[in-house]
Every structure is written in C-alpha cells, then in structure tokens.
Short mmCIF file of C-alpha atoms in Angstrom, two decimals:
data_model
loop_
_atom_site.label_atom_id
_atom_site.label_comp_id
_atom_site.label_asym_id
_atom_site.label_seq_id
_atom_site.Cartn_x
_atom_site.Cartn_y
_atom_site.Cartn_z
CA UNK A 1 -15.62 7.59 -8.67
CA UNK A 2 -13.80 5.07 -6.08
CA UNK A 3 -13.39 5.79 -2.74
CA UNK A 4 -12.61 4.35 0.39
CA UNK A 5 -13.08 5.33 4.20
CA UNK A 6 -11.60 3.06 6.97
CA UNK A 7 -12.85 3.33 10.59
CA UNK A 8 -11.98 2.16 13.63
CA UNK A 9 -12.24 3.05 17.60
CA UNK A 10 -9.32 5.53 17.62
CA UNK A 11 -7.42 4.04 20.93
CA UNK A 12 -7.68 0.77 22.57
CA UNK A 13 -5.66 -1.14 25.58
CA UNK A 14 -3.59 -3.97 24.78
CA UNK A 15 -4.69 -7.56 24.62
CA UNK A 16 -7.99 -6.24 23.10
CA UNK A 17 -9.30 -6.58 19.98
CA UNK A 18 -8.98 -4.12 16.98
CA UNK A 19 -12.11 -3.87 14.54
CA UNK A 20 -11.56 -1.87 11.67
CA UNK A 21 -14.09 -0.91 8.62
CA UNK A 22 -13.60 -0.44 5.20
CA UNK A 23 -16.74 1.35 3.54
CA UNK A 24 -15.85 2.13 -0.16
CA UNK A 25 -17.85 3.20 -3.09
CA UNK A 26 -18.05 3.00 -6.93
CA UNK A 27 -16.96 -0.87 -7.31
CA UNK A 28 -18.18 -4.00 -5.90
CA UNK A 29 -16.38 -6.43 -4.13
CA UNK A 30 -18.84 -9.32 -5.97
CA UNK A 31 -16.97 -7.86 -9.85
CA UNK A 32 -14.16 -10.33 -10.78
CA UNK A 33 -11.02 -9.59 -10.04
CA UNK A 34 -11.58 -7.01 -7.31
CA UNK A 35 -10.27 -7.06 -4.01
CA UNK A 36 -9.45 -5.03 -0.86
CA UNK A 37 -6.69 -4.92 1.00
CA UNK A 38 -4.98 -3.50 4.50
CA UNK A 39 -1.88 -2.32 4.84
CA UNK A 40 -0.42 -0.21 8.14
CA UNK A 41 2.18 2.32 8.60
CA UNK A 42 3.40 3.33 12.11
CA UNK A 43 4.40 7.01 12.76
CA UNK A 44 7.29 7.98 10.85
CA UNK A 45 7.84 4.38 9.44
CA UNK A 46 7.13 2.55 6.23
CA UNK A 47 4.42 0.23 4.72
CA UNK A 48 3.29 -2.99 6.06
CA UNK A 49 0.68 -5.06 4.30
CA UNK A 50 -1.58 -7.04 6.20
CA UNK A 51 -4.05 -8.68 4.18
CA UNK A 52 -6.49 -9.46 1.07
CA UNK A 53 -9.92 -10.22 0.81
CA UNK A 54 -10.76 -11.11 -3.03
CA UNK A 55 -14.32 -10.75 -4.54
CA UNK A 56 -14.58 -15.13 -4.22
CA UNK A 57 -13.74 -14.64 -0.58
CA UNK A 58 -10.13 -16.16 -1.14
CA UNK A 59 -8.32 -14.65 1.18
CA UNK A 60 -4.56 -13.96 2.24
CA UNK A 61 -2.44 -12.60 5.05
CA UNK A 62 0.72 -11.58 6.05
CA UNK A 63 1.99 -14.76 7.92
CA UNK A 64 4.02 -12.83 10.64
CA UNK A 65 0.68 -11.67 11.62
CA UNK A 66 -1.57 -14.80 10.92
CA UNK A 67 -2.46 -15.78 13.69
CA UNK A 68 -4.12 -12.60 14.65
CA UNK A 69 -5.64 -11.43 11.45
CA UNK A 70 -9.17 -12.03 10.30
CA UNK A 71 -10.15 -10.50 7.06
CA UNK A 72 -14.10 -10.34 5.86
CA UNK A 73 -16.28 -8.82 3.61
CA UNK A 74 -20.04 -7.35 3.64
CA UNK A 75 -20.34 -7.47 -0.47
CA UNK A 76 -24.46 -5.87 -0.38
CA UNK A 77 -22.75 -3.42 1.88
CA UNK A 78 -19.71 -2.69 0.37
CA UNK A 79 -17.68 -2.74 3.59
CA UNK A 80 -14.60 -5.00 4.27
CA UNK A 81 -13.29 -5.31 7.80
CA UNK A 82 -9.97 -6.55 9.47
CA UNK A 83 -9.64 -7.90 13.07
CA UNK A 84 -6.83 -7.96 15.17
CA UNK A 85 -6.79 -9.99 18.16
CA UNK A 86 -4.39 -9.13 21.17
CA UNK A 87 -3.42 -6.27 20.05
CA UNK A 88 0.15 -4.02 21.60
CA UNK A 89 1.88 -1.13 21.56
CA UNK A 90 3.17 -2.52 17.74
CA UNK A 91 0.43 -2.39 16.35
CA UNK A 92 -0.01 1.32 17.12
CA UNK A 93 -0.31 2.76 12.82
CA UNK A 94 -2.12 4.30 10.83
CA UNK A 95 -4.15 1.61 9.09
CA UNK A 96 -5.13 2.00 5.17
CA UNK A 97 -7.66 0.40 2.86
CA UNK A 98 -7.21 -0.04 -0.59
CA UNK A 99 -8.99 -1.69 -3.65
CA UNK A 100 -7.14 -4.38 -5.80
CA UNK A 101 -7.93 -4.22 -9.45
CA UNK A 102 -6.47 -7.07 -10.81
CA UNK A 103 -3.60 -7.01 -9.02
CA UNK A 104 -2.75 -4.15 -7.88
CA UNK A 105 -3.36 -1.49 -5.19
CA UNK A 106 -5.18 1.14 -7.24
CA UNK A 107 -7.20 3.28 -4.78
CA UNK A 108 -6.06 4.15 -1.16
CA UNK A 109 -8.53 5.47 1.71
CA UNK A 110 -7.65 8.39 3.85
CA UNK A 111 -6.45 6.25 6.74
CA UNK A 112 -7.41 6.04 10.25
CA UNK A 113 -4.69 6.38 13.40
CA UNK A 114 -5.11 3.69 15.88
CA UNK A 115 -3.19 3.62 19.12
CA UNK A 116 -2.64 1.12 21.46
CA UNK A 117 -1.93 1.83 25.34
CA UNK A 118 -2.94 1.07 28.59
CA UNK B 1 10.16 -13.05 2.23
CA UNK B 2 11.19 -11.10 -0.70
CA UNK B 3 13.17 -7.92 0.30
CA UNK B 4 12.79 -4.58 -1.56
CA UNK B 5 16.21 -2.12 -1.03
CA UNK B 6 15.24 1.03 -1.83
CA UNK B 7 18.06 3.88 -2.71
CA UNK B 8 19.04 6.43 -1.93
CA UNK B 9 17.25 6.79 1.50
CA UNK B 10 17.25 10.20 0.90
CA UNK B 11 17.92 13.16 -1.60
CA UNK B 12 17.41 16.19 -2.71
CA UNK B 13 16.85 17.79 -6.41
CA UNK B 14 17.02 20.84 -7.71
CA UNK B 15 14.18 22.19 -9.99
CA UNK B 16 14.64 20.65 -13.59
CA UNK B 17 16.85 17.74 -12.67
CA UNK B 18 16.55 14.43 -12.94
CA UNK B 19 16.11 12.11 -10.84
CA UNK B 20 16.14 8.36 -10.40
CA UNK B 21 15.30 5.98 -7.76
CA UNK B 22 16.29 2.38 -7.37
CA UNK B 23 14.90 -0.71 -5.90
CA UNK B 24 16.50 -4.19 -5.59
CA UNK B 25 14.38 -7.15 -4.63
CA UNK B 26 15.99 -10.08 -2.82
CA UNK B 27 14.46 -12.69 -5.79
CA UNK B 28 13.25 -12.32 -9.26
CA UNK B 29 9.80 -10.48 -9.01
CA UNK B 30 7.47 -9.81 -12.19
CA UNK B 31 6.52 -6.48 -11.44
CA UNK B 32 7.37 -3.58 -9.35
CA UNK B 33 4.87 -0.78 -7.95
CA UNK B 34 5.36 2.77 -7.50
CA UNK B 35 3.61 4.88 -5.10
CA UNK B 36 4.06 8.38 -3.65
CA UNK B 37 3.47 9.82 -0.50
CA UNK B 38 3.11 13.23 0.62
CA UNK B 39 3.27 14.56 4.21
CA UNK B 40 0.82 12.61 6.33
CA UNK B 41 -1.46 11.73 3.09
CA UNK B 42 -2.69 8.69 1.98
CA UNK B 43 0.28 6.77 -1.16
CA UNK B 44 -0.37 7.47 -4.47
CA UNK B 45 0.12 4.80 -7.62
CA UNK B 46 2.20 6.11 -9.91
CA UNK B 47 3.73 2.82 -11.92
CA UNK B 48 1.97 -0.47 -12.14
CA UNK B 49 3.62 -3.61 -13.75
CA UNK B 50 6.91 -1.65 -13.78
CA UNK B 51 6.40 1.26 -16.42
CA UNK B 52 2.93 1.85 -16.68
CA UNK B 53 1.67 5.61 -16.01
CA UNK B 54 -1.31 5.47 -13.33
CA UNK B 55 -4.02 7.50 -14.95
CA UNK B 56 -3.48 11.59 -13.79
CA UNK B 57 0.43 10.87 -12.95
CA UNK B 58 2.39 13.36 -15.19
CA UNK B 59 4.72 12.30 -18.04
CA UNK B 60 7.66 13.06 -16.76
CA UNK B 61 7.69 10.36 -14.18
CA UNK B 62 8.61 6.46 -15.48
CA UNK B 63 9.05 3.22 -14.10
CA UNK B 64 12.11 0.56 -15.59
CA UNK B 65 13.60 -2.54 -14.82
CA UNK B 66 13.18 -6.38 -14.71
CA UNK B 67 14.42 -9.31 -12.38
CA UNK B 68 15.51 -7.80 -9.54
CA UNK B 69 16.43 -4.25 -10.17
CA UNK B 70 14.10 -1.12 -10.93
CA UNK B 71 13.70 2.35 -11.03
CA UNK B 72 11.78 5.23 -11.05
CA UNK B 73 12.46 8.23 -12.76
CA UNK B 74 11.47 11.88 -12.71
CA UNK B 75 12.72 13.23 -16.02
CA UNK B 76 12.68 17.01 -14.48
CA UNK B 77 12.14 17.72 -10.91
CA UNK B 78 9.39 19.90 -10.18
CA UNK B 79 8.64 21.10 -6.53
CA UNK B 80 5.41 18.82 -6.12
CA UNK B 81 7.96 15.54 -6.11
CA UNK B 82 9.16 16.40 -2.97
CA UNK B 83 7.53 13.12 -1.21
CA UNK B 84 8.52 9.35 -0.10
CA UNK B 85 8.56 7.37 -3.14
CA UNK B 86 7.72 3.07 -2.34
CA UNK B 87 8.28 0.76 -4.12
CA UNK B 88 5.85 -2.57 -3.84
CA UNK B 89 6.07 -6.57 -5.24
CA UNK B 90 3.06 -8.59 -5.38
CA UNK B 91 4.86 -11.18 -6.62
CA UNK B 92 4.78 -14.06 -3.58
CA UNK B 93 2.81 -12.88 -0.12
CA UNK B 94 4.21 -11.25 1.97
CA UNK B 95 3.86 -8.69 -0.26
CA UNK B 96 6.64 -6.54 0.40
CA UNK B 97 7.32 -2.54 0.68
CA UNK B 98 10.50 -1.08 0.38
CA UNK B 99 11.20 1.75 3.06
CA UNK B 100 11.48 4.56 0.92
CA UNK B 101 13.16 7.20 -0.57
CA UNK B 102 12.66 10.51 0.45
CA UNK B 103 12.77 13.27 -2.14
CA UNK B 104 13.30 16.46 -1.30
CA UNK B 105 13.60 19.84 -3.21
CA UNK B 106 16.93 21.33 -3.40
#
C-alpha cells in the first residue's frame, strides 16, 4: 500500500525559509523509475507543480521558481523534502507530495496548508 | 510553457447524462492526465497516457484525444462526479495544469 504524508511548520514570516517533508511508504525512491514530486495549490486556485526528485537524484524544477527551490531525498528513510528560500505571501498553498511511477503522478499525500505572514 | 485550456469552467449534469470535458494544450503534447478533486481532498488519477483507466476509477469515465486536444468523458453522471476535473502534460517541464472544470450535479 503507497502512501504519502507531507509536513511542514504550518505558518512562517516572509523572507524565511520553508522546509517541507515528504515521508511515504510502500516504494522506494532507490527502484528505477520512481520519483517524487511537489506540486502547490493556493486556496481556491489550481495546481502548480514545483518539482521532481528521481530515484538517480536527477532532478527538475519549475523554472519560475528556480531559484528558490531545492529538492532532496533521504532514500534509507524514505523521505523527500523541498526548500523554499524567501518565501511571501504567494507562496501561501497547500503543498502536495506525490510519487512518479514512470511518469506519472500516481499517488497523492493528504497535503499540508502553509501560510505565509508577518 | 505549454498551456492547458480547460472547458467548460464550469457545469452542471443531471443524473445519467453525459458528460465531456475538454482540454487544449498550446503545443503538441504526448499524453494528457486526468485527475479529480473533491472538496478540500487530495486529486485523484483517473486517466494516464490519455485513455488509460487508473486502477479503482469506474468504467464509465474515459480519456480521448491526441496533439493538442483531449477529453474526458463520464458516460452517465452519477452524483459522486460532482468535483474539479485537471487535466496535466508531462510532456516538456514546466509541467503544466489546466485550471479546471468544475462539475457539478444538476
């Protein structure tokens, strides 16, 4: 059974930095051809993805965010994590895990609301 | 950037009808994803590579198209479709969403 759980500190002030977890079960991120990705949704808006971690640690983001995204992996852990650096009232979402089979988003997490003010 | 148009933006079915959703993608894509959302819930796969059933995802809903234009359809509208339907290339990054349809029960 595959699941996912993303964490993360709730509320933070801009310019800080966002951490968020990814803890999943019943894969592995060292299988070929897995991956994990994050993608966000604001309140009452639509689906942004944000980036891909792959289980050769190839990596890709979303280049309107770039600059501020850092995407890792803890493969004996089976946690994946995104950073945000200088973070605003934009970046206030709900922010989603999900596992890439192939190439695909198969499996979603619950989500976890993040909200950014000062 | 490849754009995804999704349409309608909104609509409404009756019990038994069908229903079908469109998405138009700025440039030539291989695929297009379906996914469902529900309330504040986490989206749901329904289609992968264009018209294949996610495992669990009833019969009655399919997934058509090629190039630039797809669709979903719901064969016969049953109250559990009311949702936001996505749709999702992973064809070049950005990967792209479309903004949704919103289904709702007549």
């Amino acid at each position: 059974q595959v699941t996912l759980k993303e964490s993360g500190p709730g509320i933070l002030q801009p310019s800080q930095t966002l951490s968020l977890t990814c803890t999943f079960s019943g894969f592995s991120l060292s299988t070929y051809g897995m991956g994990v990705g994050w993608i966000r949704q604001p309140s009452g808006k639509g689906l942004e993805w944000l980036a891909n971690i792959w289980w050769d640690d190839d990596k890709y983001y979303n280049p309107s965010l770039k600059n501020r995204l850092t995407i890792s992996k803890d493969t004996s852990n089976n946690q994946a994590f995104l950073k945000i650096t200088n973070v605003d009232t934009a970046d206030t979402a709900t922010y989603y895990c999900a596992r890439i089979t192939t190439d695909y988003f198969d499996y979603w997490g619950q989500g976890v609301m993040v909200t950014v003010s000062s | 950037e490849i754009v995804l148009t999704q349409s309608p933006t909104t609509m409404a079915a009756s019990p038994g009808e069908k229903v079908t959703l469109t998405c138009l993608a700025s440039s030539s894509v291989n695929y297009i994803y379906w996914y469902q959302q529900k309330s504040s819930a986490s989206p749901k796969l329904l289609i992968y590579y264009t018209s294949s059933l996610a495992s669990g995802v009833p019969d009655r809903f399919s997934g058509s198209g090629s190039g630039t234009s797809y669709s979903l359809t719901i064969s016969s509208m049953e109250a559990e479709d009311a949702a936001i339907y996505y749709c999702l290339q992973l064809t070049s990054t950005p990967y792209t969403f479309g903004a949704g349809t919103k289904l709702e029960l007549k």
